[in-house]
Amino acid sequence: MRVKDIMSAPVYVITPGEPISRARNLMLRHRISRLPVVLHEEPVGILTESDIGHRLDQAEPQWRRRPIDQIPVQLVMTKSLVSIYPDASVWQASELLLENGIGSLVVRDGVGGDLQGIITKRDMIEYFSRMTADIRASEIMSDFVAAVHKHHSLSHILQMMWDEEVDRVVVLEYGGKPVGIITNSNLTFACTSSTPRKGRRVQELPVIAEDIMSAPLVTTAEDGLATDAARIMVDARIASIVVVNNENDVVGILDQDSMLQAINNMGEES
């Protein structure tokens, strides 16, 4: 299987001078999590939901206080790009994604060639979901799960994600049962959804976990097939799935990197 067989094309793009409000609207409208940034038809960077969420949380008075329709993409985007050829193998794509710790590769027709498409972790997980592999969720899941209570504040959540270096937290109710999950997508919406209009006084209420979490929580059984979990993730358009035992206790989390590593391992063994 080649990159060109599973890549996303055509590609939605944005320019460095456009506001991040337009980028966010494009992401929401087309249900995507990243946009290549182009200048004179040349890719110069990429903008992701993570970029928006992380940068808006930084205390940068030069631009943080501006409304999001006045913050240009160039201040938020990631400038480093990793590209791959259309005829490269899916195994090569998984290796590049894992080695560079990134969520996508731009697909170009040769060095300095035209932008042909983009291959994302989501594309790779859809490919994995169609594979025949006797791999259980418990075999490739991470058993470390960052968790918060449903009444924890947004600032507490952001601090935990920063301290633990994670991009998602599971939300628990009283008794420790899982009720939701908070990811970068939730944080991007929370950080950019409300900008006070000029002349209007707004009383800010504290945002807590249950206000922004995705619920109901999508889960998979620890003894279930990892490929079945991948299909659930693709259908639900989510980047991770919580793994539970027979008592509905959280025992781990299965994310895109876990599945990329499985693809990579199978490529090395073949």
PDB file of C-alpha atoms in Angstrom:
ATOM      1  CA  MET A   1       0.000   0.000   0.000  1.00  0.00           C
ATOM      2  CA  ARG A   2       1.320   3.430  -0.995  1.00  0.00           C
ATOM      3  CA  VAL A   3       0.906   6.872   0.530  1.00  0.00           C
ATOM      4  CA  LYS A   4      -1.011   8.054  -2.538  1.00  0.00           C
ATOM      5  CA  ASP A   5      -3.609   5.336  -1.904  1.00  0.00           C
ATOM      6  CA  ILE A   6      -4.628   6.618   1.533  1.00  0.00           C
ATOM      7  CA  MET A   7      -3.655  10.315   1.619  1.00  0.00           C
ATOM      8  CA  SER A   8      -6.249  13.083   1.910  1.00  0.00           C
ATOM      9  CA  ALA A   9      -6.687  15.137  -1.262  1.00  0.00           C
ATOM     10  CA  PRO A  10      -7.488  17.823  -2.243  1.00  0.00           C
ATOM     11  CA  VAL A  11      -6.005  19.765   0.653  1.00  0.00           C
ATOM     12  CA  TYR A  12      -7.560  22.716   2.454  1.00  0.00           C
ATOM     13  CA  VAL A  13      -4.890  25.390   2.951  1.00  0.00           C
ATOM     14  CA  ILE A  14      -4.480  28.815   4.520  1.00  0.00           C
ATOM     15  CA  THR A  15      -1.982  31.666   4.098  1.00  0.00           C
ATOM     16  CA  PRO A  16       0.302  33.110   6.814  1.00  0.00           C
ATOM     17  CA  GLY A  17      -1.459  36.476   6.932  1.00  0.00           C
ATOM     18  CA  GLU A  18      -4.986  35.158   7.420  1.00  0.00           C
ATOM     19  CA  PRO A  19      -6.489  35.245  10.930  1.00  0.00           C
ATOM     20  CA  ILE A  20      -6.635  32.125  13.066  1.00  0.00           C
ATOM     21  CA  SER A  21     -10.395  32.671  13.384  1.00  0.00           C
ATOM     22  CA  ARG A  22     -10.719  31.705   9.708  1.00  0.00           C
ATOM     23  CA  ALA A  23      -8.433  28.709  10.231  1.00  0.00           C
ATOM     24  CA  ARG A  24     -10.544  27.554  13.149  1.00  0.00           C
ATOM     25  CA  ASN A  25     -13.726  27.952  11.102  1.00  0.00           C
ATOM     26  CA  LEU A  26     -12.213  25.899   8.267  1.00  0.00           C
ATOM     27  CA  MET A  27     -11.276  23.160  10.721  1.00  0.00           C
ATOM     28  CA  LEU A  28     -14.773  23.081  12.188  1.00  0.00           C
ATOM     29  CA  ARG A  29     -16.533  23.237   8.817  1.00  0.00           C
ATOM     30  CA  HIS A  30     -14.496  20.466   7.217  1.00  0.00           C
ATOM     31  CA  ARG A  31     -13.953  18.450  10.410  1.00  0.00           C
ATOM     32  CA  ILE A  32     -10.176  18.520  10.122  1.00  0.00           C
ATOM     33  CA  SER A  33      -7.484  19.184  12.710  1.00  0.00           C
ATOM     34  CA  ARG A  34      -4.717  20.759  10.637  1.00  0.00           C
ATOM     35  CA  LEU A  35      -4.146  23.072   7.682  1.00  0.00           C
ATOM     36  CA  PRO A  36      -0.997  23.408   5.549  1.00  0.00           C
ATOM     37  CA  VAL A  37       0.114  27.042   5.376  1.00  0.00           C
ATOM     38  CA  VAL A  38       1.099  28.150   1.862  1.00  0.00           C
ATOM     39  CA  LEU A  39       2.697  31.294   0.475  1.00  0.00           C
ATOM     40  CA  HIS A  40       2.712  31.718  -3.300  1.00  0.00           C
ATOM     41  CA  GLU A  41       1.665  28.051  -3.589  1.00  0.00           C
ATOM     42  CA  GLU A  42       4.726  26.945  -1.585  1.00  0.00           C
ATOM     43  CA  PRO A  43       4.111  25.117   1.738  1.00  0.00           C
ATOM     44  CA  VAL A  44       5.773  27.128   4.525  1.00  0.00           C
ATOM     45  CA  GLY A  45       4.245  25.599   7.640  1.00  0.00           C
ATOM     46  CA  ILE A  46       1.293  23.845   9.195  1.00  0.00           C
ATOM     47  CA  LEU A  47      -1.364  24.972  11.651  1.00  0.00           C
ATOM     48  CA  THR A  48      -2.993  22.485  14.008  1.00  0.00           C
ATOM     49  CA  GLU A  49      -5.631  22.564  16.711  1.00  0.00           C
ATOM     50  CA  SER A  50      -2.820  22.001  19.193  1.00  0.00           C
ATOM     51  CA  ASP A  51      -0.993  25.092  17.951  1.00  0.00           C
ATOM     52  CA  ILE A  52      -4.083  27.235  18.451  1.00  0.00           C
ATOM     53  CA  GLY A  53      -4.902  25.843  21.885  1.00  0.00           C
ATOM     54  CA  HIS A  54      -1.340  25.983  23.227  1.00  0.00           C
ATOM     55  CA  ARG A  55      -0.470  29.428  21.900  1.00  0.00           C
ATOM     56  CA  LEU A  56      -3.682  31.059  23.075  1.00  0.00           C
ATOM     57  CA  ASP A  57      -2.967  29.780  26.573  1.00  0.00           C
ATOM     58  CA  GLN A  58       0.433  31.491  26.668  1.00  0.00           C
ATOM     59  CA  ALA A  59       0.711  34.854  28.402  1.00  0.00           C
ATOM     60  CA  GLU A  60       2.004  36.821  25.425  1.00  0.00           C
ATOM     61  CA  PRO A  61       0.670  40.355  25.834  1.00  0.00           C
ATOM     62  CA  GLN A  62       1.884  41.427  22.377  1.00  0.00           C
ATOM     63  CA  TRP A  63      -0.897  39.469  20.724  1.00  0.00           C
ATOM     64  CA  ARG A  64      -2.807  37.374  23.254  1.00  0.00           C
ATOM     65  CA  ARG A  65      -5.157  40.228  24.084  1.00  0.00           C
ATOM     66  CA  ARG A  66      -6.193  40.695  20.483  1.00  0.00           C
ATOM     67  CA  PRO A  67      -9.433  39.129  19.261  1.00  0.00           C
ATOM     68  CA  ILE A  68      -8.759  35.923  17.347  1.00  0.00           C
ATOM     69  CA  ASP A  69      -9.792  37.588  14.095  1.00  0.00           C
ATOM     70  CA  GLN A  70      -6.741  39.840  14.494  1.00  0.00           C
ATOM     71  CA  ILE A  71      -4.143  37.146  15.234  1.00  0.00           C
ATOM     72  CA  PRO A  72      -2.373  36.056  12.021  1.00  0.00           C
ATOM     73  CA  VAL A  73      -1.676  32.411  11.325  1.00  0.00           C
ATOM     74  CA  GLN A  74       2.068  33.108  11.023  1.00  0.00           C
ATOM     75  CA  LEU A  75       2.289  33.815  14.769  1.00  0.00           C
ATOM     76  CA  VAL A  76       0.778  30.460  15.671  1.00  0.00           C
ATOM     77  CA  MET A  77       1.781  28.003  12.946  1.00  0.00           C
ATOM     78  CA  THR A  78       4.538  25.400  13.133  1.00  0.00           C
ATOM     79  CA  LYS A  79       7.152  26.306  10.546  1.00  0.00           C
ATOM     80  CA  SER A  80       8.912  22.957  10.229  1.00  0.00           C
ATOM     81  CA  LEU A  81       7.421  20.621   7.632  1.00  0.00           C
ATOM     82  CA  VAL A  82       8.173  16.981   6.907  1.00  0.00           C
ATOM     83  CA  SER A  83       7.232  15.720   3.466  1.00  0.00           C
ATOM     84  CA  ILE A  84       6.936  12.347   1.766  1.00  0.00           C
ATOM     85  CA  TYR A  85       6.582  11.126  -1.806  1.00  0.00           C
ATOM     86  CA  PRO A  86       3.246   9.782  -3.114  1.00  0.00           C
ATOM     87  CA  ASP A  87       4.850   6.416  -3.953  1.00  0.00           C
ATOM     88  CA  ALA A  88       6.376   5.887  -0.512  1.00  0.00           C
ATOM     89  CA  SER A  89       5.043   2.943   1.492  1.00  0.00           C
ATOM     90  CA  VAL A  90       2.594   3.273   4.361  1.00  0.00           C
ATOM     91  CA  TRP A  91       5.266   1.746   6.603  1.00  0.00           C
ATOM     92  CA  GLN A  92       7.655   4.574   5.644  1.00  0.00           C
ATOM     93  CA  ALA A  93       4.942   7.095   6.509  1.00  0.00           C
ATOM     94  CA  SER A  94       4.393   5.550   9.952  1.00  0.00           C
ATOM     95  CA  GLU A  95       8.137   5.612  10.600  1.00  0.00           C
ATOM     96  CA  LEU A  96       8.418   9.311   9.685  1.00  0.00           C
ATOM     97  CA  LEU A  97       5.423  10.268  11.810  1.00  0.00           C
ATOM     98  CA  LEU A  98       6.790   8.431  14.844  1.00  0.00           C
ATOM     99  CA  GLU A  99      10.403   9.583  14.428  1.00  0.00           C
ATOM    100  CA  ASN A 100       9.392  13.236  14.178  1.00  0.00           C
ATOM    101  CA  GLY A 101       6.568  13.145  16.723  1.00  0.00           C
ATOM    102  CA  ILE A 102       4.161  14.833  14.313  1.00  0.00           C
ATOM    103  CA  GLY A 103       0.563  14.331  13.245  1.00  0.00           C
ATOM    104  CA  SER A 104       0.857  14.653   9.480  1.00  0.00           C
ATOM    105  CA  LEU A 105       3.123  14.651   6.447  1.00  0.00           C
ATOM    106  CA  VAL A 106       2.713  16.829   3.389  1.00  0.00           C
ATOM    107  CA  VAL A 107       2.788  14.785   0.201  1.00  0.00           C
ATOM    108  CA  ARG A 108       4.878  16.385  -2.550  1.00  0.00           C
ATOM    109  CA  ASP A 109       5.755  15.173  -6.018  1.00  0.00           C
ATOM    110  CA  GLY A 110       9.520  15.267  -5.599  1.00  0.00           C
ATOM    111  CA  VAL A 111      11.821  17.769  -3.887  1.00  0.00           C
ATOM    112  CA  GLY A 112      10.206  21.195  -4.163  1.00  0.00           C
ATOM    113  CA  GLY A 113       7.351  19.608  -6.096  1.00  0.00           C
ATOM    114  CA  ASP A 114       3.671  20.479  -6.030  1.00  0.00           C
ATOM    115  CA  LEU A 115       1.562  19.773  -2.968  1.00  0.00           C
ATOM    116  CA  GLN A 116      -0.317  16.572  -3.820  1.00  0.00           C
ATOM    117  CA  GLY A 117      -2.068  15.912  -0.550  1.00  0.00           C
ATOM    118  CA  ILE A 118      -1.591  15.347   3.147  1.00  0.00           C
ATOM    119  CA  ILE A 119      -1.370  12.101   5.066  1.00  0.00           C
ATOM    120  CA  THR A 120      -2.450  12.307   8.681  1.00  0.00           C
ATOM    121  CA  LYS A 121      -2.507   9.953  11.611  1.00  0.00           C
ATOM    122  CA  ARG A 122      -6.239   9.625  11.009  1.00  0.00           C
ATOM    123  CA  ASP A 123      -5.580   8.345   7.476  1.00  0.00           C
ATOM    124  CA  MET A 124      -3.132   5.840   8.927  1.00  0.00           C
ATOM    125  CA  ILE A 125      -5.605   4.656  11.563  1.00  0.00           C
ATOM    126  CA  GLU A 126      -8.263   4.111   8.909  1.00  0.00           C
ATOM    127  CA  TYR A 127      -5.749   1.960   7.040  1.00  0.00           C
ATOM    128  CA  PHE A 128      -4.985   0.043  10.265  1.00  0.00           C
ATOM    129  CA  SER A 129      -8.704  -0.552  10.875  1.00  0.00           C
ATOM    130  CA  ARG A 130      -8.898  -2.480   7.590  1.00  0.00           C
ATOM    131  CA  MET A 131      -5.966  -4.733   8.408  1.00  0.00           C
ATOM    132  CA  THR A 132      -6.246  -8.323   9.591  1.00  0.00           C
ATOM    133  CA  ALA A 133      -4.189  -8.473  12.758  1.00  0.00           C
ATOM    134  CA  ASP A 134      -4.716 -10.464  15.951  1.00  0.00           C
ATOM    135  CA  ILE A 135      -3.633  -7.648  18.252  1.00  0.00           C
ATOM    136  CA  ARG A 136      -5.604  -6.965  21.437  1.00  0.00           C
ATOM    137  CA  ALA A 137      -6.163  -3.469  22.784  1.00  0.00           C
ATOM    138  CA  SER A 138      -4.369  -4.385  26.015  1.00  0.00           C
ATOM    139  CA  GLU A 139      -1.223  -5.347  24.067  1.00  0.00           C
ATOM    140  CA  ILE A 140      -0.563  -1.904  22.601  1.00  0.00           C
ATOM    141  CA  MET A 141      -2.417   0.496  24.923  1.00  0.00           C
ATOM    142  CA  SER A 142      -0.720   2.897  27.317  1.00  0.00           C
ATOM    143  CA  ASP A 143      -1.580   2.075  30.915  1.00  0.00           C
ATOM    144  CA  PHE A 144      -0.892   5.658  32.030  1.00  0.00           C
ATOM    145  CA  VAL A 145      -4.061   7.745  31.895  1.00  0.00           C
ATOM    146  CA  ALA A 146      -4.143  11.370  33.033  1.00  0.00           C
ATOM    147  CA  ALA A 147      -7.480  12.024  34.726  1.00  0.00           C
ATOM    148  CA  VAL A 148      -9.365  14.959  36.233  1.00  0.00           C
ATOM    149  CA  HIS A 149     -12.610  15.288  38.141  1.00  0.00           C
ATOM    150  CA  LYS A 150     -15.598  16.694  36.270  1.00  0.00           C
ATOM    151  CA  HIS A 151     -15.573  19.766  38.541  1.00  0.00           C
ATOM    152  CA  HIS A 152     -11.906  20.629  38.037  1.00  0.00           C
ATOM    153  CA  SER A 153     -11.253  24.062  36.520  1.00  0.00           C
ATOM    154  CA  LEU A 154      -9.946  24.755  33.033  1.00  0.00           C
ATOM    155  CA  SER A 155      -6.704  26.145  34.487  1.00  0.00           C
ATOM    156  CA  HIS A 156      -6.206  22.929  36.494  1.00  0.00           C
ATOM    157  CA  ILE A 157      -6.754  20.862  33.346  1.00  0.00           C
ATOM    158  CA  LEU A 158      -4.287  22.933  31.319  1.00  0.00           C
ATOM    159  CA  GLN A 159      -1.691  22.685  34.081  1.00  0.00           C
ATOM    160  CA  MET A 160      -2.083  18.907  34.323  1.00  0.00           C
ATOM    161  CA  MET A 161      -1.756  18.483  30.557  1.00  0.00           C
ATOM    162  CA  TRP A 162       1.370  20.628  30.629  1.00  0.00           C
ATOM    163  CA  ASP A 163       2.914  18.837  33.626  1.00  0.00           C
ATOM    164  CA  GLU A 164       2.145  15.339  32.347  1.00  0.00           C
ATOM    165  CA  GLU A 165       2.951  16.225  28.716  1.00  0.00           C
ATOM    166  CA  VAL A 166      -0.314  14.759  27.430  1.00  0.00           C
ATOM    167  CA  ASP A 167      -2.825  16.039  24.900  1.00  0.00           C
ATOM    168  CA  ARG A 168      -5.913  14.496  26.494  1.00  0.00           C
ATOM    169  CA  VAL A 169      -7.332  13.825  29.953  1.00  0.00           C
ATOM    170  CA  VAL A 170     -10.133  11.485  30.994  1.00  0.00           C
ATOM    171  CA  VAL A 171     -12.880  13.071  33.089  1.00  0.00           C
ATOM    172  CA  LEU A 172     -14.100  11.109  36.112  1.00  0.00           C
ATOM    173  CA  GLU A 173     -17.202  11.490  38.243  1.00  0.00           C
ATOM    174  CA  TYR A 174     -17.600  10.659  41.929  1.00  0.00           C
ATOM    175  CA  GLY A 175     -16.618   7.031  42.417  1.00  0.00           C
ATOM    176  CA  GLY A 176     -13.899   7.239  39.777  1.00  0.00           C
ATOM    177  CA  LYS A 177     -15.996   6.119  36.806  1.00  0.00           C
ATOM    178  CA  PRO A 178     -15.177   7.760  33.445  1.00  0.00           C
ATOM    179  CA  VAL A 179     -17.771  10.144  31.991  1.00  0.00           C
ATOM    180  CA  GLY A 180     -15.906  12.091  29.312  1.00  0.00           C
ATOM    181  CA  ILE A 181     -12.637  13.157  27.751  1.00  0.00           C
ATOM    182  CA  ILE A 182     -10.973  16.501  27.066  1.00  0.00           C
ATOM    183  CA  THR A 183      -8.635  16.851  24.086  1.00  0.00           C
ATOM    184  CA  ASN A 184      -6.971  19.675  22.200  1.00  0.00           C
ATOM    185  CA  SER A 185     -10.137  20.041  20.125  1.00  0.00           C
ATOM    186  CA  ASN A 186     -12.149  20.825  23.251  1.00  0.00           C
ATOM    187  CA  LEU A 187      -9.501  23.273  24.440  1.00  0.00           C
ATOM    188  CA  THR A 188      -9.316  25.044  21.080  1.00  0.00           C
ATOM    189  CA  PHE A 189     -13.047  25.667  21.224  1.00  0.00           C
ATOM    190  CA  ALA A 190     -12.918  26.737  24.871  1.00  0.00           C
ATOM    191  CA  CYS A 191     -10.077  29.203  24.273  1.00  0.00           C
ATOM    192  CA  THR A 192     -11.536  30.822  21.158  1.00  0.00           C
ATOM    193  CA  SER A 193     -15.311  30.569  21.379  1.00  0.00           C
ATOM    194  CA  SER A 194     -16.007  33.665  23.430  1.00  0.00           C
ATOM    195  CA  THR A 195     -14.485  37.052  22.677  1.00  0.00           C
ATOM    196  CA  PRO A 196     -16.227  40.031  24.304  1.00  0.00           C
ATOM    197  CA  ARG A 197     -17.578  42.613  21.887  1.00  0.00           C
ATOM    198  CA  LYS A 198     -16.417  46.191  22.171  1.00  0.00           C
ATOM    199  CA  GLY A 199     -18.377  48.148  24.744  1.00  0.00           C
ATOM    200  CA  ARG A 200     -19.952  45.062  26.290  1.00  0.00           C
ATOM    201  CA  ARG A 201     -19.246  44.035  29.848  1.00  0.00           C
ATOM    202  CA  VAL A 202     -19.038  40.306  30.319  1.00  0.00           C
ATOM    203  CA  GLN A 203     -18.918  38.539  33.655  1.00  0.00           C
ATOM    204  CA  GLU A 204     -16.631  35.562  33.221  1.00  0.00           C
ATOM    205  CA  LEU A 205     -17.763  32.363  34.910  1.00  0.00           C
ATOM    206  CA  PRO A 206     -15.203  29.668  35.688  1.00  0.00           C
ATOM    207  CA  VAL A 207     -15.085  26.925  33.078  1.00  0.00           C
ATOM    208  CA  ILE A 208     -14.935  23.405  34.497  1.00  0.00           C
ATOM    209  CA  ALA A 209     -14.240  20.016  32.965  1.00  0.00           C
ATOM    210  CA  GLU A 210     -17.847  18.953  32.427  1.00  0.00           C
ATOM    211  CA  ASP A 211     -18.498  22.183  30.488  1.00  0.00           C
ATOM    212  CA  ILE A 212     -16.060  21.345  27.707  1.00  0.00           C
ATOM    213  CA  MET A 213     -15.597  17.556  27.797  1.00  0.00           C
ATOM    214  CA  SER A 214     -16.728  15.261  25.008  1.00  0.00           C
ATOM    215  CA  ALA A 215     -19.463  12.966  26.291  1.00  0.00           C
ATOM    216  CA  PRO A 216     -20.683  10.269  26.349  1.00  0.00           C
ATOM    217  CA  LEU A 217     -17.277   8.653  26.500  1.00  0.00           C
ATOM    218  CA  VAL A 218     -16.344   6.197  23.752  1.00  0.00           C
ATOM    219  CA  THR A 219     -14.614   3.105  25.157  1.00  0.00           C
ATOM    220  CA  THR A 220     -13.319  -0.272  24.081  1.00  0.00           C
ATOM    221  CA  ALA A 221     -12.783  -3.527  25.987  1.00  0.00           C
ATOM    222  CA  GLU A 222      -9.243  -4.432  26.984  1.00  0.00           C
ATOM    223  CA  ASP A 223      -9.568  -7.874  25.365  1.00  0.00           C
ATOM    224  CA  GLY A 224     -11.045  -6.486  22.123  1.00  0.00           C
ATOM    225  CA  LEU A 225      -9.171  -6.313  18.825  1.00  0.00           C
ATOM    226  CA  ALA A 226      -7.088  -3.181  18.315  1.00  0.00           C
ATOM    227  CA  THR A 227      -8.289  -3.008  14.711  1.00  0.00           C
ATOM    228  CA  ASP A 228     -11.900  -2.916  15.935  1.00  0.00           C
ATOM    229  CA  ALA A 229     -10.959  -0.064  18.266  1.00  0.00           C
ATOM    230  CA  ALA A 230      -9.399   1.700  15.280  1.00  0.00           C
ATOM    231  CA  ARG A 231     -12.665   1.380  13.344  1.00  0.00           C
ATOM    232  CA  ILE A 232     -14.568   2.902  16.274  1.00  0.00           C
ATOM    233  CA  MET A 233     -12.082   5.791  16.343  1.00  0.00           C
ATOM    234  CA  VAL A 234     -12.454   6.387  12.611  1.00  0.00           C
ATOM    235  CA  ASP A 235     -16.252   6.278  12.710  1.00  0.00           C
ATOM    236  CA  ALA A 236     -16.422   8.560  15.761  1.00  0.00           C
ATOM    237  CA  ARG A 237     -13.672  10.837  14.375  1.00  0.00           C
ATOM    238  CA  ILE A 238     -11.652  10.680  17.581  1.00  0.00           C
ATOM    239  CA  ALA A 239      -7.895  10.415  18.121  1.00  0.00           C
ATOM    240  CA  SER A 240      -7.923   8.088  21.114  1.00  0.00           C
ATOM    241  CA  ILE A 241     -10.162   5.622  22.865  1.00  0.00           C
ATOM    242  CA  VAL A 242     -10.330   4.749  26.549  1.00  0.00           C
ATOM    243  CA  VAL A 243      -9.785   1.086  27.401  1.00  0.00           C
ATOM    244  CA  VAL A 244     -11.935  -0.354  30.189  1.00  0.00           C
ATOM    245  CA  ASN A 245     -12.256  -3.676  31.998  1.00  0.00           C
ATOM    246  CA  ASN A 246     -15.423  -5.639  32.741  1.00  0.00           C
ATOM    247  CA  GLU A 247     -16.248  -3.308  35.665  1.00  0.00           C
ATOM    248  CA  ASN A 248     -15.981  -0.219  33.433  1.00  0.00           C
ATOM    249  CA  ASP A 249     -12.834   0.895  35.227  1.00  0.00           C
ATOM    250  CA  VAL A 250     -10.251   2.707  33.127  1.00  0.00           C
ATOM    251  CA  VAL A 251      -7.217   0.481  32.539  1.00  0.00           C
ATOM    252  CA  GLY A 252      -5.516   2.326  29.702  1.00  0.00           C
ATOM    253  CA  ILE A 253      -5.814   4.451  26.622  1.00  0.00           C
ATOM    254  CA  LEU A 254      -5.315   3.512  23.001  1.00  0.00           C
ATOM    255  CA  ASP A 255      -4.207   6.358  20.773  1.00  0.00           C
ATOM    256  CA  GLN A 256      -3.025   6.919  17.239  1.00  0.00           C
ATOM    257  CA  ASP A 257       0.647   6.548  18.152  1.00  0.00           C
ATOM    258  CA  SER A 258      -0.049   3.098  19.618  1.00  0.00           C
ATOM    259  CA  MET A 259      -1.537   2.018  16.309  1.00  0.00           C
ATOM    260  CA  LEU A 260       1.205   3.688  14.269  1.00  0.00           C
ATOM    261  CA  GLN A 261       3.743   1.707  16.257  1.00  0.00           C
ATOM    262  CA  ALA A 262       1.803  -1.480  15.503  1.00  0.00           C
ATOM    263  CA  ILE A 263       1.891  -0.643  11.770  1.00  0.00           C
ATOM    264  CA  ASN A 264       5.600   0.092  12.053  1.00  0.00           C
ATOM    265  CA  ASN A 265       6.300  -3.190  13.831  1.00  0.00           C
ATOM    266  CA  MET A 266       4.412  -5.171  11.201  1.00  0.00           C
ATOM    267  CA  GLY A 267       6.357  -3.392   8.460  1.00  0.00           C
ATOM    268  CA  GLU A 268       9.663  -4.311  10.096  1.00  0.00           C
ATOM    269  CA  GLU A 269       8.593  -7.947  10.455  1.00  0.00           C
ATOM    270  CA  SER A 270       7.477  -8.317   6.830  1.00  0.00           C
TER     271      SER A 270
END
